[in-house]
Amino acid sequence: MELREDRRRVVVTGCGVVSPVGNTTADFWAALLAGRSGLGPVTRFDASDLPVRIGGEVTDFDTTGYLTPQEARRSDSFTQYAVVAAAQALRAAGLEPPAGIDPYRFAAVIGSGYGAAHAIQQQYDVLKEKGPRRVSPYHSVLTAIDHPASLLSIKYGINGPSCAVSAACATGAVAIGEAAEMIRSGRADIALAGGADDSLTATDLAGTANAQALSRRNEDPEGASRPFDRDRAGFVMAVGAGVLTLEEAGHAERRGAPILAEVAGYAATTDAHHVTALDPTGAGAIRAVRGALADAGRAPEEVGQVSAHGTGTVQNDRIEAAILREVLGPDQLPRTPITAVKSMTGHMLGASGAVEAIAAVLSLRDRKIPPIRNCDHPEEPDLDLVVKGARDWDGDVVLSNSFGFGGHNAVLVLTRYTG
């Protein structure tokens, strides 16, 4: 299969990350390659009476130099994470501040699965304790799911399309895919794209634990996220943001930008099956994987690596393995290395698809695959799981899967850019 010649190509020129394993792209990547976990006991509130008391928190986070004190006060933590990650992505692309680009050809698509969980809770507490006159007049703005995109447009003069998308755990991948489509179609030349979430709250921990989705390995948080391991028992909730600078390839080349990878394919489907569980047949996800490969003009046998959704829940990992079996086939599957970075970062919800896409970009850049932590007893013997440290790799195509509550499936194909 060959890439269609009749469309604009989209490349990645910068990445930014705020995560439990590091608040810069360099720190994030170094932690992944070292197999270092960012998971631990919840410290931001008293979780002693909850059935799950572990998570992936962002530590040592500082908005100085990224947000003014007033902007920080008027922003939920998920917005703060997104703005810092976006600033990193622009700086890496040589665009902070943006100069020499048409602001009306500049877009922003920053998604979130759960939005301003902390700000909503805080303002509800103000209403209860101090009355309606003390509720912030900025409440409707700072709790809006589009607040990151809106604030970024103001800070960086983004006059092209800006919006939020929300597709649960597939949000980050959808944001990247839809932003890439804006560039492909000619509506933009450059875009900030990614996702952010911070719903590590007592309410969310309790509710998701009651849904039997979370690991309860409270005494061993670093060993709690175990994708594809026989002893896995749920995911670990985490927070953070991942944002990429996307550009039309010619636009990036003309300004001498560093080109890290190409967003070659994207597809999204919906299971229409259940509010939390994947369709056990995997039909929608299979169609998304095949659609993304077709969009990229790539055959299954060209896939050199899979960045798995890999949540560490019994059902999701088993179904994802079956999906890969169906798409890649018995000959290609054992030759295709698979990683799952949630084993170290935890599940960053709406940010996860973007953060995992960034890991794929860095894997293409540095020719290394980060390992799956805690996969001590792999359940699927026909999968080539990267489990004993980072692996050297010389492939050119990464398949990045994201599957979310509500049946959202989004798949990206990221490739080495050859001009």
Coordinates of C-alpha atoms in Angstrom, one line a residue:
M1 CA 0.0 0.0 0.0
E2 CA 1.2 3.5 -0.7
L3 CA 0.4 6.9 0.8
R4 CA -2.0 8.9 -1.3
E5 CA -0.3 11.7 -3.2
D6 CA -3.4 14.0 -3.3
R7 CA -3.3 15.2 0.3
R8 CA -1.2 17.4 2.6
R9 CA 1.1 15.5 4.9
V10 CA 1.2 16.2 8.7
V11 CA 4.3 16.0 10.8
V12 CA 5.2 16.4 14.4
T13 CA 7.7 19.2 15.2
G14 CA 7.4 19.4 19.0
C15 CA 6.2 17.5 22.1
G16 CA 5.3 18.5 25.6
V17 CA 4.5 16.3 28.6
V18 CA 3.4 16.8 32.2
S19 CA 3.1 13.4 33.8
P20 CA 3.6 11.3 37.0
V21 CA 7.1 10.2 35.6
G22 CA 8.2 13.7 34.6
N23 CA 7.2 17.2 33.8
T24 CA 9.2 17.6 30.7
T25 CA 9.4 15.5 27.6
A26 CA 13.0 14.6 28.3
D27 CA 12.3 13.5 31.9
F28 CA 9.2 11.6 30.8
W29 CA 11.2 9.7 28.1
A30 CA 14.1 8.9 30.4
A31 CA 11.8 7.5 33.0
L32 CA 10.0 5.3 30.4
L33 CA 13.3 3.9 29.0
A34 CA 14.5 3.2 32.5
G35 CA 11.2 1.4 33.4
R36 CA 10.6 3.8 36.3
S37 CA 7.1 4.0 37.8
G38 CA 5.4 7.2 38.7
L39 CA 2.7 5.6 40.8
G40 CA 2.4 5.8 44.6
P41 CA 0.0 6.5 47.5
V42 CA -2.4 9.4 47.0
T43 CA -1.1 12.4 48.9
R44 CA -3.3 15.3 47.7
F45 CA -6.2 14.3 50.0
D46 CA -7.0 11.9 52.7
A47 CA -7.8 8.6 50.9
S48 CA -7.6 6.4 54.0
D49 CA -11.3 5.5 53.9
L50 CA -11.3 4.6 50.2
P51 CA -11.0 1.1 48.7
V52 CA -8.3 2.4 46.4
R53 CA -5.6 4.7 47.8
I54 CA -3.0 4.8 45.0
G55 CA -2.6 6.8 41.8
G56 CA -0.3 8.7 39.5
E57 CA 0.1 12.2 40.8
V58 CA 2.1 15.1 39.2
T59 CA 4.7 16.3 41.6
D60 CA 7.0 19.3 41.7
F61 CA 4.8 21.1 39.2
D62 CA 5.4 24.8 38.8
T63 CA 3.5 27.2 36.5
T64 CA 6.0 30.0 36.9
G65 CA 7.0 31.3 33.5
Y66 CA 4.0 29.6 31.8
L67 CA 1.0 31.2 33.5
T68 CA 0.6 34.5 35.2
P69 CA -0.5 34.2 38.9
Q70 CA -4.0 35.4 37.8
E71 CA -4.2 32.8 35.0
A72 CA -3.1 30.1 37.4
R73 CA -5.8 31.1 40.0
R74 CA -8.5 31.1 37.4
S75 CA -7.5 27.7 35.9
D76 CA -8.2 24.2 37.0
S77 CA -5.1 21.9 37.3
F78 CA -6.1 20.1 34.0
T79 CA -5.8 23.5 32.2
Q80 CA -2.5 24.3 33.9
Y81 CA -1.1 20.9 32.8
A82 CA -2.3 21.5 29.2
V83 CA -0.8 25.0 29.0
V84 CA 2.6 23.9 30.3
A85 CA 2.7 20.9 28.0
A86 CA 1.7 23.1 25.0
A87 CA 4.3 25.7 25.8
Q88 CA 6.9 22.9 25.8
A89 CA 5.6 21.6 22.5
L90 CA 5.9 25.1 20.9
R91 CA 9.3 25.7 22.3
A92 CA 10.6 22.3 21.0
A93 CA 9.2 23.3 17.6
G94 CA 10.9 26.7 17.7
L95 CA 7.7 28.5 18.0
E96 CA 7.6 30.1 21.4
P97 CA 6.7 32.7 20.9
P98 CA 5.0 31.9 17.6
A99 CA 6.6 34.1 14.9
G100 CA 6.4 34.3 11.2
I101 CA 3.2 32.2 10.9
D102 CA -0.3 33.2 9.9
P103 CA -2.4 33.3 13.1
Y104 CA -5.5 32.4 11.1
R105 CA -3.7 29.2 9.9
F106 CA -2.9 28.2 13.5
A107 CA -5.3 25.8 15.3
A108 CA -5.7 24.2 18.7
V109 CA -7.5 21.0 19.6
I110 CA -7.0 20.2 23.3
G111 CA -9.3 17.5 24.7
S112 CA -10.2 16.2 28.1
G113 CA -12.1 13.2 29.3
Y114 CA -13.3 14.6 32.5
G115 CA -12.5 18.3 32.6
A116 CA -12.3 20.6 35.6
A117 CA -13.0 18.1 38.3
H118 CA -11.2 20.0 41.1
A119 CA -12.6 23.4 40.2
I120 CA -16.1 22.1 40.1
Q121 CA -15.7 20.5 43.5
Q122 CA -14.1 23.6 44.9
Q123 CA -16.8 26.0 43.7
Y124 CA -19.5 23.6 45.0
D125 CA -17.9 23.7 48.4
V126 CA -17.8 27.5 48.3
L127 CA -21.5 27.5 47.4
K128 CA -22.4 25.2 50.3
E129 CA -20.1 26.9 52.9
K130 CA -20.2 30.6 51.9
G131 CA -23.3 31.0 49.8
P132 CA -24.0 32.0 46.1
R133 CA -22.4 35.5 46.3
R134 CA -19.0 33.9 46.9
V135 CA -19.0 31.7 43.8
S136 CA -16.4 32.8 41.3
P137 CA -17.8 34.9 38.4
Y138 CA -15.3 32.9 36.3
H139 CA -16.8 29.6 37.3
S140 CA -18.4 28.9 33.9
V141 CA -15.1 29.6 32.1
L142 CA -12.6 27.9 34.3
T143 CA -14.8 24.7 34.5
A144 CA -15.4 24.5 30.8
I145 CA -13.8 21.6 29.0
D146 CA -12.6 24.0 26.3
H147 CA -10.7 26.3 28.7
P148 CA -7.2 25.0 27.7
A149 CA -7.8 25.7 24.0
S150 CA -9.4 29.0 24.8
L151 CA -6.5 30.1 27.1
L152 CA -3.9 28.9 24.7
S153 CA -5.5 30.9 21.8
I154 CA -5.3 34.1 23.9
K155 CA -1.7 33.4 25.1
Y156 CA -0.4 32.6 21.6
G157 CA -2.6 34.5 19.2
I158 CA -4.3 31.4 17.7
N159 CA -6.9 32.9 15.4
G160 CA -7.7 29.7 13.5
P161 CA -10.1 27.0 14.7
S162 CA -9.8 26.1 18.4
C163 CA -11.9 23.6 20.3
A164 CA -12.0 20.7 22.8
V165 CA -12.9 17.1 22.1
S166 CA -14.0 14.5 24.6
A167 CA -13.9 10.8 24.0
A168 CA -13.1 9.4 27.4
C169 CA -9.8 7.5 27.4
A170 CA -9.4 7.9 23.6
T171 CA -9.6 11.7 23.9
G172 CA -5.9 12.5 23.3
A173 CA -5.7 10.3 20.2
V174 CA -8.9 11.8 18.8
A175 CA -7.6 15.4 19.4
I176 CA -4.4 14.5 17.4
G177 CA -6.3 12.8 14.6
E178 CA -8.9 15.6 14.2
A179 CA -6.2 18.3 14.3
A180 CA -4.3 16.4 11.7
E181 CA -7.4 16.4 9.6
M182 CA -7.6 20.2 9.9
I183 CA -4.1 20.4 8.4
R184 CA -4.7 17.8 5.7
S185 CA -7.9 19.5 4.6
G186 CA -6.2 22.9 4.3
R187 CA -8.0 24.6 7.2
A188 CA -4.7 25.1 9.1
D189 CA -1.0 24.8 8.6
I190 CA -0.1 24.3 12.2
A191 CA -1.9 23.0 15.3
L192 CA -1.5 22.3 19.0
A193 CA -3.1 18.9 19.7
G194 CA -3.4 16.7 22.7
G195 CA -5.2 16.0 25.9
A196 CA -5.2 16.8 29.6
D197 CA -7.0 15.4 32.7
D198 CA -6.9 15.6 36.5
S199 CA -9.8 13.7 37.9
L200 CA -7.8 12.1 40.7
T201 CA -10.4 13.1 43.3
A202 CA -12.0 11.2 46.2
T203 CA -15.3 11.0 44.2
D204 CA -13.7 9.7 41.0
L205 CA -11.5 7.2 42.9
A206 CA -14.5 5.9 44.8
G207 CA -16.8 5.6 41.8
T208 CA -14.3 4.0 39.5
A209 CA -13.3 1.6 42.3
N210 CA -16.9 0.7 42.7
A211 CA -17.1 0.0 39.0
Q212 CA -14.4 -2.7 39.6
A213 CA -12.0 -1.0 37.1
L214 CA -9.1 -0.1 39.5
S215 CA -6.3 -2.1 40.9
R216 CA -6.5 -2.4 44.7
R217 CA -2.8 -3.3 45.1
N218 CA -2.6 -0.5 47.7
E219 CA 0.5 -1.8 49.4
D220 CA 2.4 -2.1 46.2
P221 CA 1.5 1.0 44.0
E222 CA 4.5 0.7 41.7
G223 CA 3.5 -2.9 41.0
A224 CA -0.2 -2.2 40.6
S225 CA -0.4 -1.4 36.8
R226 CA 0.3 -4.7 35.1
P227 CA -0.7 -4.7 31.4
F228 CA -0.9 -8.2 29.8
D229 CA 0.3 -9.8 33.1
R230 CA -1.7 -12.8 34.4
D231 CA -1.9 -11.1 37.8
R232 CA -3.4 -7.8 36.5
A233 CA -6.5 -6.6 38.3
G234 CA -7.3 -3.1 37.0
F235 CA -5.8 0.2 36.0
V236 CA -4.3 2.9 38.2
M237 CA -5.8 6.4 37.8
A238 CA -3.3 9.1 36.9
V239 CA -3.2 12.7 35.8
G240 CA -1.3 15.0 33.4
A241 CA -1.2 16.3 29.9
G242 CA 0.4 15.6 26.5
V243 CA 0.5 18.1 23.6
L244 CA 2.1 17.9 20.2
T245 CA 2.9 20.6 17.7
L246 CA 1.6 19.4 14.3
E247 CA 2.5 21.0 11.0
E248 CA 1.9 20.6 7.3
A249 CA 5.1 19.0 6.1
G250 CA 6.1 21.8 3.6
H251 CA 5.4 24.5 6.2
A252 CA 7.7 22.8 8.6
E253 CA 10.4 22.3 6.0
R254 CA 10.3 25.9 4.8
R255 CA 11.0 27.2 8.3
G256 CA 13.6 24.6 9.1
A257 CA 11.7 23.0 11.9
P258 CA 12.8 19.7 13.5
I259 CA 10.6 17.0 12.1
L260 CA 10.3 14.1 14.6
A261 CA 7.7 11.9 12.9
E262 CA 4.7 11.9 10.6
V263 CA 1.0 11.4 11.6
A264 CA 0.4 9.1 8.7
G265 CA -3.0 7.6 9.6
Y266 CA -6.0 8.0 11.9
A267 CA -9.3 6.4 12.3
A268 CA -12.0 6.3 14.9
T269 CA -15.1 4.2 15.6
T270 CA -17.6 3.6 18.3
D271 CA -18.6 0.2 19.7
A272 CA -22.2 1.2 20.6
H273 CA -22.1 -1.7 23.1
H274 CA -21.7 -0.6 26.8
V275 CA -20.9 2.4 28.9
T276 CA -17.7 1.0 30.3
A277 CA -16.9 -2.4 28.7
L278 CA -15.3 -3.0 25.3
D279 CA -17.3 -4.9 22.8
P280 CA -16.1 -8.5 23.4
T281 CA -15.9 -9.1 19.7
G282 CA -13.6 -6.2 19.2
A283 CA -15.3 -5.4 15.9
G284 CA -15.2 -1.6 16.3
A285 CA -11.6 -1.5 17.4
I286 CA -10.6 -3.9 14.6
R287 CA -12.2 -1.5 12.1
A288 CA -10.4 1.5 13.7
V289 CA -7.0 -0.3 13.5
R290 CA -7.6 -1.3 9.9
G291 CA -8.9 2.1 9.0
A292 CA -5.9 3.9 10.4
L293 CA -3.6 1.6 8.5
A294 CA -5.5 2.2 5.3
D295 CA -5.5 5.9 5.9
A296 CA -1.7 5.7 6.2
G297 CA -1.4 3.6 3.1
R298 CA 0.3 0.8 5.2
A299 CA -0.3 -2.9 5.2
P300 CA -0.4 -4.8 8.5
E301 CA 2.9 -6.5 7.8
E302 CA 4.5 -3.0 7.8
V303 CA 3.7 -2.4 11.4
G304 CA 7.0 -2.3 13.3
Q305 CA 5.7 -1.7 16.8
V306 CA 2.4 -1.4 18.8
S307 CA 1.9 1.1 21.5
A308 CA -1.0 -0.8 23.2
H309 CA -3.8 0.8 25.1
G310 CA -2.8 -1.7 27.7
T311 CA -4.8 -0.6 30.8
G312 CA -4.1 -3.7 32.9
T313 CA -7.8 -4.7 33.3
V314 CA -8.5 -8.3 32.6
Q315 CA -11.0 -7.8 29.9
N316 CA -9.4 -4.9 28.0
D317 CA -6.0 -6.5 27.7
R318 CA -7.5 -9.8 26.6
I319 CA -9.6 -8.2 23.9
E320 CA -6.8 -5.9 22.7
A321 CA -4.6 -9.0 22.2
A322 CA -7.4 -10.6 20.2
I323 CA -7.7 -7.4 18.1
L324 CA -4.0 -7.5 17.3
R325 CA -4.2 -11.2 16.5
E326 CA -7.0 -10.5 14.0
V327 CA -5.4 -7.5 12.3
L328 CA -1.7 -8.5 12.2
G329 CA -2.3 -12.3 11.7
P330 CA -0.3 -15.3 13.0
D331 CA 2.8 -14.6 11.0
Q332 CA 3.3 -10.9 11.7
L333 CA 2.1 -10.8 15.4
P334 CA 5.0 -12.6 17.0
R335 CA 7.4 -10.4 15.1
T336 CA 5.8 -7.1 16.3
P337 CA 7.1 -5.7 19.6
I338 CA 4.4 -4.4 21.9
T339 CA 4.8 -1.8 24.7
A340 CA 2.3 -0.4 27.2
V341 CA 3.5 2.8 29.0
K342 CA 0.5 2.8 31.4
S343 CA 2.5 0.3 33.4
M344 CA 4.6 3.3 34.4
T345 CA 2.5 6.4 34.0
G346 CA -0.8 4.9 35.1
H347 CA -3.9 5.7 33.1
M348 CA -3.9 9.4 32.4
L349 CA -7.4 9.2 31.0
G350 CA -8.0 11.9 28.4
A351 CA -4.3 12.6 28.3
S352 CA -3.2 9.0 27.8
G353 CA -3.6 8.8 24.0
A354 CA -1.6 11.9 23.5
V355 CA 1.2 10.9 25.9
E356 CA 1.4 7.5 24.3
A357 CA 1.6 9.1 20.8
I358 CA 4.5 11.2 22.1
A359 CA 6.2 8.0 23.4
A360 CA 5.8 6.6 19.9
V361 CA 7.3 9.7 18.3
L362 CA 10.3 9.5 20.6
S363 CA 10.6 5.8 19.9
L364 CA 10.9 6.6 16.2
R365 CA 13.4 9.4 16.9
D366 CA 15.7 7.4 19.2
R367 CA 15.1 3.9 17.8
K368 CA 14.2 2.5 21.2
I369 CA 11.1 0.9 22.7
P370 CA 10.3 1.4 26.4
P371 CA 9.5 -1.7 28.4
I372 CA 6.2 -2.9 29.9
R373 CA 6.8 -2.7 33.7
N374 CA 5.4 -5.5 35.9
C375 CA 4.6 -7.9 33.1
D376 CA 6.3 -10.8 35.0
H377 CA 3.9 -13.5 33.9
P378 CA 2.6 -12.7 30.4
E379 CA -0.8 -14.1 29.7
E380 CA -0.5 -14.1 25.9
P381 CA 2.4 -16.2 24.7
D382 CA 2.1 -15.2 21.0
L383 CA 2.6 -11.5 21.7
D384 CA 6.1 -10.1 21.5
L385 CA 5.8 -8.0 24.7
V386 CA 8.8 -5.8 25.5
V387 CA 9.3 -6.8 29.2
K388 CA 13.0 -7.0 30.1
G389 CA 14.2 -3.4 29.7
A390 CA 14.1 -1.0 26.8
R391 CA 14.7 -2.6 23.4
D392 CA 16.8 -1.2 20.5
W393 CA 14.5 -1.0 17.4
D394 CA 14.9 0.1 13.8
G395 CA 11.3 0.1 12.6
D396 CA 9.5 2.9 10.8
V397 CA 5.8 2.4 11.7
V398 CA 4.1 2.6 15.1
L399 CA 0.5 1.7 15.7
S400 CA -0.9 3.5 18.7
N401 CA -4.2 2.3 20.1
S402 CA -6.6 4.1 22.4
F403 CA -9.9 2.7 23.6
G404 CA -12.3 4.5 26.0
F405 CA -15.3 4.1 28.2
G406 CA -18.4 4.6 26.1
G407 CA -17.0 2.5 23.3
H408 CA -14.7 5.1 21.8
N409 CA -11.9 3.7 19.6
A410 CA -9.2 5.8 18.1
V411 CA -6.0 4.6 16.4
L412 CA -3.0 6.6 15.1
V413 CA -0.3 5.4 12.8
L414 CA 2.9 7.3 13.4
T415 CA 5.8 6.9 11.0
R416 CA 9.4 8.0 10.4
Y417 CA 9.3 11.1 8.1
T418 CA 11.4 10.6 4.9
G419 CA 10.4 13.8 3.0

